[in-house]
Short mmCIF file of C-alpha atoms and ligand atoms in Angstrom, two decimals:
data_model
loop_
_atom_site.label_atom_id
_atom_site.label_comp_id
_atom_site.label_asym_id
_atom_site.label_seq_id
_atom_site.Cartn_x
_atom_site.Cartn_y
_atom_site.Cartn_z
CA UNK A 1 0.00 0.00 0.00
CA UNK A 2 1.24 3.48 -0.81
CA UNK A 3 -0.17 6.82 0.18
CA UNK A 4 1.35 10.22 -0.34
CA UNK A 5 0.79 13.70 0.98
CA UNK A 6 2.14 16.99 -0.30
CA UNK A 7 3.99 19.36 2.04
CA UNK A 8 1.74 22.31 1.17
CA UNK A 9 -0.40 24.02 3.81
CA UNK A 10 -1.03 22.96 7.38
CA UNK A 11 -2.63 19.63 8.24
CA UNK A 12 -6.29 20.01 9.28
CA UNK A 13 -8.91 17.94 11.07
CA UNK A 14 -10.31 16.62 7.75
CA UNK A 15 -6.89 15.29 6.73
CA UNK A 16 -6.55 13.62 10.12
CA UNK A 17 -10.00 12.07 10.55
CA UNK A 18 -10.35 11.25 6.84
CA UNK A 19 -6.88 9.95 6.07
CA UNK A 20 -4.01 10.04 8.57
CA UNK A 21 -5.91 8.24 11.30
CA UNK A 22 -6.62 5.36 8.90
CA UNK A 23 -2.98 5.16 7.92
CA UNK A 24 -2.06 4.76 11.58
CA UNK A 25 -4.77 2.14 12.16
CA UNK A 26 -3.65 0.11 9.15
CA UNK A 27 0.10 0.26 9.68
CA UNK A 28 0.34 -3.13 11.42
CA UNK A 29 -1.54 -5.15 8.83
CA UNK A 30 -0.22 -3.64 5.61
CA UNK A 31 3.19 -3.33 4.11
CA UNK A 32 2.76 0.43 3.97
CA UNK A 33 4.79 3.20 2.35
CA UNK A 34 3.99 6.85 3.06
CA UNK A 35 5.66 9.48 0.93
CA UNK A 36 5.99 13.17 1.65
CA UNK A 37 5.94 14.25 -1.96
CA UNK A 38 8.03 17.40 -2.09
CA UNK A 39 8.75 17.10 -5.81
CA UNK A 40 5.01 17.40 -6.44
CA UNK A 41 4.86 20.48 -4.20
CA UNK A 42 7.66 21.97 -6.28
CA UNK A 43 5.21 22.26 -9.21
CA UNK A 44 3.65 25.25 -7.42
CA UNK A 45 6.46 26.41 -5.11
CA UNK A 46 8.42 29.49 -6.03
CA UNK A 47 9.50 30.99 -2.71
CA UNK A 48 12.87 29.93 -1.32
CA UNK A 49 13.22 28.50 2.20
CA UNK A 50 9.72 27.07 2.49
CA UNK A 51 9.75 23.55 1.11
CA UNK A 52 12.33 22.02 3.44
CA UNK A 53 10.69 23.47 6.53
CA UNK A 54 7.22 22.36 5.36
CA UNK A 55 8.60 18.87 4.70
CA UNK A 56 10.12 18.63 8.17
CA UNK A 57 6.94 19.89 9.82
CA UNK A 58 4.79 17.43 7.92
CA UNK A 59 7.14 14.59 8.88
CA UNK A 60 6.89 15.60 12.55
CA UNK A 61 3.11 15.63 12.21
CA UNK A 62 3.03 12.15 10.66
CA UNK A 63 5.09 10.77 13.56
CA UNK A 64 3.05 12.79 16.08
CA UNK A 65 -0.27 11.29 14.92
CA UNK A 66 1.21 7.87 15.51
CA UNK A 67 2.91 6.55 12.38
CA UNK A 68 5.64 4.28 13.64
CA UNK A 69 8.92 4.35 11.70
CA UNK A 70 9.51 0.71 12.67
CA UNK A 71 6.20 -0.40 11.15
CA UNK A 72 5.62 1.78 8.12
CA UNK A 73 8.13 3.30 5.71
CA UNK A 74 7.94 7.09 5.88
CA UNK A 75 10.14 8.87 3.38
CA UNK A 76 10.66 12.13 1.55
CA UNK A 77 10.21 11.73 -2.21
CA UNK A 78 13.31 13.71 -3.20
CA UNK A 79 15.47 11.54 -0.90
CA UNK A 80 14.66 8.59 -3.15
CA UNK A 81 16.07 9.67 -6.53
CA UNK A 82 14.46 6.68 -8.26
CA UNK A 83 11.21 8.72 -8.28
CA UNK A 84 12.68 11.32 -10.63
CA UNK A 85 14.44 8.67 -12.69
CA UNK A 86 11.37 6.52 -13.26
CA UNK A 87 9.29 9.70 -13.57
CA UNK A 88 11.14 10.58 -16.77
CA UNK A 89 10.55 7.11 -18.20
CA UNK A 90 6.86 7.51 -17.36
CA UNK A 91 6.77 10.88 -19.17
CA UNK A 92 7.95 8.97 -22.21
CA UNK A 93 5.21 6.37 -21.74
CA UNK A 94 2.27 8.75 -21.36
CA UNK A 95 1.00 10.81 -24.28
CA UNK A 96 0.50 14.54 -24.48
CA UNK A 97 -3.18 13.88 -25.29
CA UNK A 98 -3.69 11.81 -22.16
CA UNK A 99 -2.16 14.52 -19.96
CA UNK A 100 -4.40 17.21 -21.47
CA UNK A 101 -7.45 15.26 -20.23
CA UNK A 102 -6.44 15.38 -16.54
CA UNK A 103 -8.97 17.38 -14.56
CA UNK A 104 -6.52 18.24 -11.76
CA UNK A 105 -4.32 20.06 -14.27
CA UNK A 106 -7.30 21.89 -15.73
CA UNK A 107 -8.53 22.90 -12.25
CA UNK A 108 -5.17 23.89 -10.82
CA UNK A 109 -4.03 25.82 -13.89
CA UNK A 110 -7.41 27.61 -14.08
CA UNK A 111 -7.13 28.52 -10.40
CA UNK A 112 -3.65 29.94 -10.95
CA UNK A 113 -4.92 31.96 -13.87
CA UNK A 114 -7.66 33.54 -11.74
CA UNK A 115 -5.12 34.77 -9.21
CA UNK A 116 -3.12 37.76 -10.40
CA UNK A 117 0.01 36.83 -8.45
CA UNK A 118 0.27 33.35 -10.01
CA UNK A 119 -1.41 33.89 -13.39
CA UNK A 120 1.62 34.25 -15.59
CA UNK A 121 3.42 31.08 -14.58
CA UNK A 122 2.08 27.58 -15.00
CA UNK A 123 4.93 25.11 -14.79
CA UNK A 124 5.40 22.24 -17.20
CA UNK A 125 5.74 20.14 -14.05
CA UNK A 126 2.12 20.85 -13.17
CA UNK A 127 1.21 19.37 -16.55
CA UNK A 128 3.42 16.28 -16.37
CA UNK A 129 2.68 15.68 -12.66
CA UNK A 130 0.68 12.46 -13.34
CA UNK A 131 3.79 10.82 -14.84
CA UNK A 132 5.71 11.44 -11.60
CA UNK A 133 2.75 10.20 -9.59
CA UNK A 134 2.72 7.02 -11.71
CA UNK A 135 6.40 6.53 -10.87
CA UNK A 136 5.64 7.02 -7.14
CA UNK A 137 3.09 4.25 -7.28
CA UNK A 138 4.76 1.75 -9.65
CA UNK A 139 8.16 1.85 -7.88
CA UNK A 140 6.73 0.01 -4.87
CA UNK A 141 4.82 -2.70 -6.79
CA UNK A 142 1.81 -1.11 -5.14
CA UNK A 143 -1.48 -3.03 -5.13
CA UNK A 144 -3.61 -0.46 -3.34
CA UNK A 145 -3.58 3.31 -3.26
CA UNK A 146 -6.01 4.81 -0.74
CA UNK A 147 -7.21 8.08 -2.25
CA UNK A 148 -10.22 10.35 -2.38
CA UNK A 149 -12.44 10.72 -5.45
CA UNK A 150 -10.31 13.56 -6.82
CA UNK A 151 -7.33 11.25 -7.33
CA UNK A 152 -9.10 8.37 -9.12
CA UNK A 153 -8.24 9.72 -12.55
CA UNK A 154 -4.55 9.75 -11.62
CA UNK A 155 -4.67 6.13 -10.54
CA UNK A 156 -6.43 5.23 -13.80
CA UNK A 157 -3.74 6.92 -15.88
CA UNK A 158 -1.10 5.11 -13.81
CA UNK A 159 -2.72 1.81 -14.76
CA UNK A 160 -2.82 2.86 -18.42
CA UNK A 161 0.86 3.81 -18.33
CA UNK A 162 1.80 0.50 -16.65
CA UNK A 163 -0.22 -1.50 -19.19
CA UNK A 164 1.44 0.34 -22.08
CA UNK A 165 4.93 -0.15 -20.64
CA UNK A 166 4.28 -3.87 -19.97
CA UNK A 167 2.97 -4.23 -23.51
CA UNK A 168 5.97 -2.49 -25.07
CA UNK A 169 8.73 -3.99 -22.99
CA UNK A 170 7.34 -7.08 -21.28
CA UNK A 171 5.81 -7.61 -17.87
CA UNK A 172 7.47 -5.11 -15.53
CA UNK A 173 4.93 -3.33 -13.35
CA UNK A 174 2.19 -4.43 -10.99
CA UNK A 175 -1.15 -2.81 -11.85
CA UNK A 176 -2.39 -0.74 -8.89
CA UNK A 177 -5.94 0.07 -7.92
CA UNK A 178 -7.50 2.95 -6.05
CA UNK A 179 -9.23 2.08 -2.79
CA UNK A 180 -11.56 4.34 -0.85
CA UNK A 181 -10.95 3.88 2.85
CA UNK A 182 -14.04 2.43 4.51
CA UNK A 183 -13.98 4.15 7.89
CA UNK A 184 -12.86 7.67 6.97
CA UNK A 185 -14.99 10.50 8.24
CA UNK A 186 -15.74 13.33 5.83
CA UNK A 187 -15.24 16.58 7.68
CA UNK A 188 -16.97 19.67 6.34
CA UNK A 189 -15.94 23.32 6.63
CA UNK A 190 -17.37 24.77 9.87
CA UNK A 191 -18.36 28.00 8.08
CA UNK A 192 -19.64 26.31 4.92
CA UNK A 193 -20.81 22.84 5.91
CA UNK A 194 -21.76 21.86 2.37
CA UNK A 195 -18.08 22.03 1.29
CA UNK A 196 -15.38 19.75 2.61
CA UNK A 197 -12.81 21.19 4.97
CA UNK A 198 -9.96 21.94 2.59
CA UNK A 199 -6.63 23.72 2.61
CA UNK A 200 -7.63 25.52 -0.55
CA UNK A 201 -10.76 27.11 0.97
CA UNK A 202 -11.01 30.89 0.55
CA UNK A 203 -10.84 31.66 4.25
CA UNK A 204 -9.59 29.53 7.10
CA UNK A 205 -12.19 30.48 9.72
CA UNK A 206 -14.00 27.18 9.08
CA UNK A 207 -10.83 25.06 9.21
CA UNK A 208 -9.48 23.45 12.35
CA UNK A 209 -5.75 22.86 12.10
CA UNK A 210 -4.11 20.11 14.10
CA UNK A 211 -1.83 22.73 15.64
CA UNK A 212 -4.61 25.14 16.66
CA UNK A 213 -4.51 26.27 20.30
CA UNK A 214 -7.50 25.27 22.49
CA UNK A 215 -8.82 28.85 22.51
CA UNK A 216 -8.83 28.97 18.71
CA UNK A 217 -10.58 25.59 18.46
CA UNK A 218 -13.23 26.69 20.98
CA UNK A 219 -13.86 29.89 19.05
CA UNK A 220 -14.17 28.12 15.69
CA UNK A 221 -16.70 25.64 17.06
CA UNK A 222 -18.65 28.34 18.85
CA UNK A 223 -19.01 30.21 15.55
CA UNK A 224 -19.78 27.11 13.49
CA UNK A 225 -22.65 27.64 11.07
CA UNK A 226 -25.77 25.64 11.94
CA UNK A 227 -29.34 26.56 10.92
CA UNK A 228 -32.27 28.58 12.16
CA UNK A 229 -34.44 25.88 13.69
CA UNK A 230 -33.09 24.26 16.82
CA UNK A 231 -33.65 20.56 16.51
CA UNK A 232 -30.57 18.37 16.96
CA UNK A 233 -30.83 15.54 14.46
CA UNK A 234 -28.37 13.75 12.17
CA UNK A 235 -29.42 14.59 8.63
CA UNK A 236 -26.64 15.47 6.20
CA UNK A 237 -28.97 16.82 3.51
CA UNK A 238 -31.33 18.94 5.61
CA UNK A 239 -29.02 19.87 8.48
CA UNK A 240 -25.43 19.86 7.18
CA UNK A 241 -23.95 22.07 9.93
CA UNK A 242 -25.43 20.17 12.85
CA UNK A 243 -24.65 16.81 11.22
CA UNK A 244 -21.04 17.82 10.70
CA UNK A 245 -20.72 18.68 14.41
CA UNK A 246 -22.28 15.34 15.34
CA UNK A 247 -19.99 13.50 12.97
CA UNK A 248 -16.89 15.22 14.34
CA UNK A 249 -17.98 14.50 17.90
CA UNK A 250 -18.64 10.86 16.95
CA UNK A 251 -15.25 10.53 15.23
CA UNK A 252 -13.51 11.88 18.35
CA UNK A 253 -15.41 9.93 20.99
CA UNK A 254 -16.17 6.72 19.11
CA UNK A 255 -19.98 6.99 19.27
CA UNK A 256 -22.49 7.04 16.41
CA UNK A 257 -23.73 10.48 15.25
CA UNK A 258 -27.41 9.40 15.23
CA UNK A 259 -27.23 8.18 18.83
CA UNK A 260 -25.28 11.24 20.02
CA UNK A 261 -27.99 13.53 18.63
CA UNK A 262 -30.45 12.18 21.20
CA UNK A 263 -28.33 13.65 24.00
CA UNK A 264 -28.86 17.27 22.85
CA UNK A 265 -31.79 19.62 22.71
CA UNK A 266 -29.81 22.77 21.81
CA UNK A 267 -26.96 23.68 19.47
CA UNK A 268 -24.83 25.49 22.06
CA UNK A 269 -23.90 22.45 24.17
CA UNK A 270 -23.29 20.37 21.03
CA UNK A 271 -20.85 22.97 19.68
CA UNK A 272 -19.11 23.17 23.04
CA UNK A 273 -18.81 19.39 23.40
CA UNK A 274 -17.57 18.92 19.83
CA UNK A 275 -14.94 21.63 20.46
CA UNK A 276 -13.80 20.06 23.74
CA UNK A 277 -13.63 16.60 22.15
CA UNK A 278 -11.40 17.97 19.39
CA UNK A 279 -9.19 19.79 21.92
CA UNK A 280 -8.76 16.54 23.83
CA UNK A 281 -8.00 14.62 20.63
CA UNK A 282 -5.39 17.18 19.54
CA UNK A 283 -3.68 17.68 22.87
CA UNK A 284 -1.40 14.58 22.81
CA UNK A 285 -0.72 15.04 19.09
CA UNK A 286 0.40 18.62 19.67
CA UNK A 287 2.56 17.64 22.63
CA UNK A 288 4.36 14.98 20.56
CA UNK A 289 4.66 17.33 17.59
CA UNK A 290 6.33 20.08 19.63
CA UNK A 291 8.67 17.60 21.25
CA UNK A 292 9.67 16.11 17.90
CA UNK A 293 10.30 19.58 16.47
CA UNK A 294 12.86 20.31 19.20
CA UNK A 295 15.14 17.66 17.74
CA UNK A 296 15.55 18.27 14.06
CA UNK A 297 18.52 15.91 13.89
CA UNK A 298 16.46 13.00 15.17
CA UNK A 299 13.65 13.73 12.68
CA UNK A 300 16.11 13.84 9.83
CA UNK A 301 17.62 10.58 10.94
CA UNK A 302 14.17 8.93 10.99
CA UNK A 303 13.59 10.23 7.46
CA UNK A 304 16.98 8.98 6.31
CA UNK A 305 16.10 5.57 7.64
CA UNK A 306 12.75 5.69 5.81
CA UNK A 307 14.43 6.73 2.57
CA UNK A 308 16.89 3.84 2.94
CA UNK A 309 14.05 1.35 3.27
CA UNK A 310 12.17 2.91 0.36
CA UNK A 311 15.26 2.82 -1.88
CA UNK A 312 15.76 -0.90 -1.26
CA UNK A 313 12.47 -1.51 -3.03
CA UNK A 314 12.53 1.38 -5.51
CA UNK A 315 16.03 0.65 -6.84
CA UNK A 316 15.08 -2.93 -7.74
CA UNK A 317 11.98 -1.79 -9.65
CA UNK A 318 13.86 0.98 -11.46
CA UNK A 319 16.61 -1.46 -12.53
CA UNK A 320 13.95 -3.87 -13.79
CA UNK A 321 12.28 -1.10 -15.81
CA UNK A 322 15.58 0.15 -17.27
CA UNK A 323 16.57 -3.37 -18.27
CA UNK A 324 13.15 -3.99 -19.81
CA UNK A 325 13.45 -0.78 -21.84
CA UNK A 326 16.82 -1.98 -23.11
CA UNK A 327 18.94 0.74 -21.52
CA UNK A 328 22.67 0.02 -21.25
CA UNK A 329 23.59 -0.76 -17.63
CA UNK A 330 26.01 1.73 -16.03
P1 ATP B 401 -6.48 20.63 -1.06
O1 ATP B 401 -7.59 21.46 -0.53
O2 ATP B 401 -5.25 21.39 -1.43
O3 ATP B 401 -6.92 19.60 -2.07
P2 ATP B 401 -6.86 18.93 1.12
O4 ATP B 401 -6.98 19.65 2.40
O5 ATP B 401 -8.09 18.49 0.43
O6 ATP B 401 -5.98 19.78 0.18
P3 ATP B 401 -5.10 16.71 0.42
O7 ATP B 401 -3.65 16.97 0.64
O8 ATP B 401 -5.64 16.72 -0.96
O9 ATP B 401 -5.96 17.68 1.40
O10 ATP B 401 -5.50 15.32 1.06
C1 ATP B 401 -4.78 14.58 2.01
C2 ATP B 401 -5.71 13.49 2.50
O11 ATP B 401 -6.73 14.04 3.37
C3 ATP B 401 -6.48 12.76 1.39
O12 ATP B 401 -6.48 11.37 1.65
C4 ATP B 401 -7.88 13.32 1.47
O13 ATP B 401 -8.85 12.39 1.03
C5 ATP B 401 -8.03 13.62 2.96
N1 ATP B 401 -8.96 14.73 3.21
C6 ATP B 401 -8.78 16.01 2.84
N2 ATP B 401 -9.80 16.79 3.25
C7 ATP B 401 -10.68 15.98 3.91
C8 ATP B 401 -11.93 16.18 4.58
N3 ATP B 401 -12.48 17.39 4.67
N4 ATP B 401 -12.55 15.13 5.15
C9 ATP B 401 -11.98 13.91 5.08
N5 ATP B 401 -10.80 13.64 4.47
C10 ATP B 401 -10.14 14.65 3.88
N1 LTN B 402 -1.61 13.80 -6.34
C1 LTN B 402 -1.88 13.53 -4.94
C2 LTN B 402 -0.62 13.33 -4.12
C3 LTN B 402 0.19 12.18 -4.63
C4 LTN B 402 -0.12 10.81 -4.51
C5 LTN B 402 0.98 10.10 -5.08
C6 LTN B 402 -1.18 10.12 -3.94
C7 LTN B 402 1.40 12.25 -5.27
N2 LTN B 402 1.87 11.00 -5.54
C8 LTN B 402 0.98 8.70 -5.12
C9 LTN B 402 -1.16 8.72 -3.99
C10 LTN B 402 -0.09 8.04 -4.57
C11 LTN B 402 -2.70 14.70 -4.37
O1 LTN B 402 -2.70 15.75 -4.96
N3 LTN B 402 -3.35 14.51 -3.23
#
């Protein structure tokens, strides 16, 4: 199993309850690889001095939420040069036409064009990104890639690339498939409960970050958008705000949102309890995060170890692909 996360923006409650928590729960049963994909972030990074720090902070967060470097392989993409090397071979296996059909490129480039500060530069890397993502996946003979709906098209193109390569050069790559995690909660924006909580939201008043102080969490829950009647009931369609609060509370305390609803007759106490449950959930994560960040050397050594483990697998796959393509060995 392989999952990857980009070091862009701060990790929020949706990322944790929808993804990271499942990674932690599954780390004992799966042979799991988790990549911090800094080369992908580079497609939209122009400022100096941000990527390394964001990478280190994300690594600390992954360890703080409970990923165990002895169980899972946690690595930084650029520390495993096989990603770039196979990425180029994948660029030569995907067609220009296929890349032009990728909705993520269309969305992200359109978004950059709307913003005056980013409008004039759309990198070629943003366009060829799916080839690098295919390399990420194929290097580990990955069977399953847990992703949200938005990434399904990228897993499909990875399969198409692998099939084409295998057809041209003989059986080389395992065909991966996308899996949607069964237990993941879907956390909505507290200010706009019909949209998912997302780093790319216009304002962050409806986002709860894993590093938010208790006072900030309390305030965000207190101001959460609900509706004008005052019945507490779990109903995503009719009562999105209230249902989101119930779902968050349920995800933190382990109950079921429908059953929790019965315990409330007013919105105020529900907001307060959901806020306190989140504060309690975040407290140990924040404590571990801050402790890990005091020892940069130790974090880097954990990442070096992860990259070493990743390379053991990636180097074998790359060599197999190069041999299949008939490249002269060095
Ligand atoms: P962006 O807004 O830039 O797309 P994001 O906040 O949606 O970022 P990603 O980096 O795309 O986050 O996703 C990381 C992981 O978190 C993915 O597995 C994704 O499915 C999950 N995730 C993101 N937002 C939510 C959410 N609101 N609820 C549940 N899971 C989420
Ligand atoms: N494109 C993904 C991040 C990503 C990824 C991967 C996910 C890069 N490489 C390999 C799964 C497997 C995103 O934008 N969330």
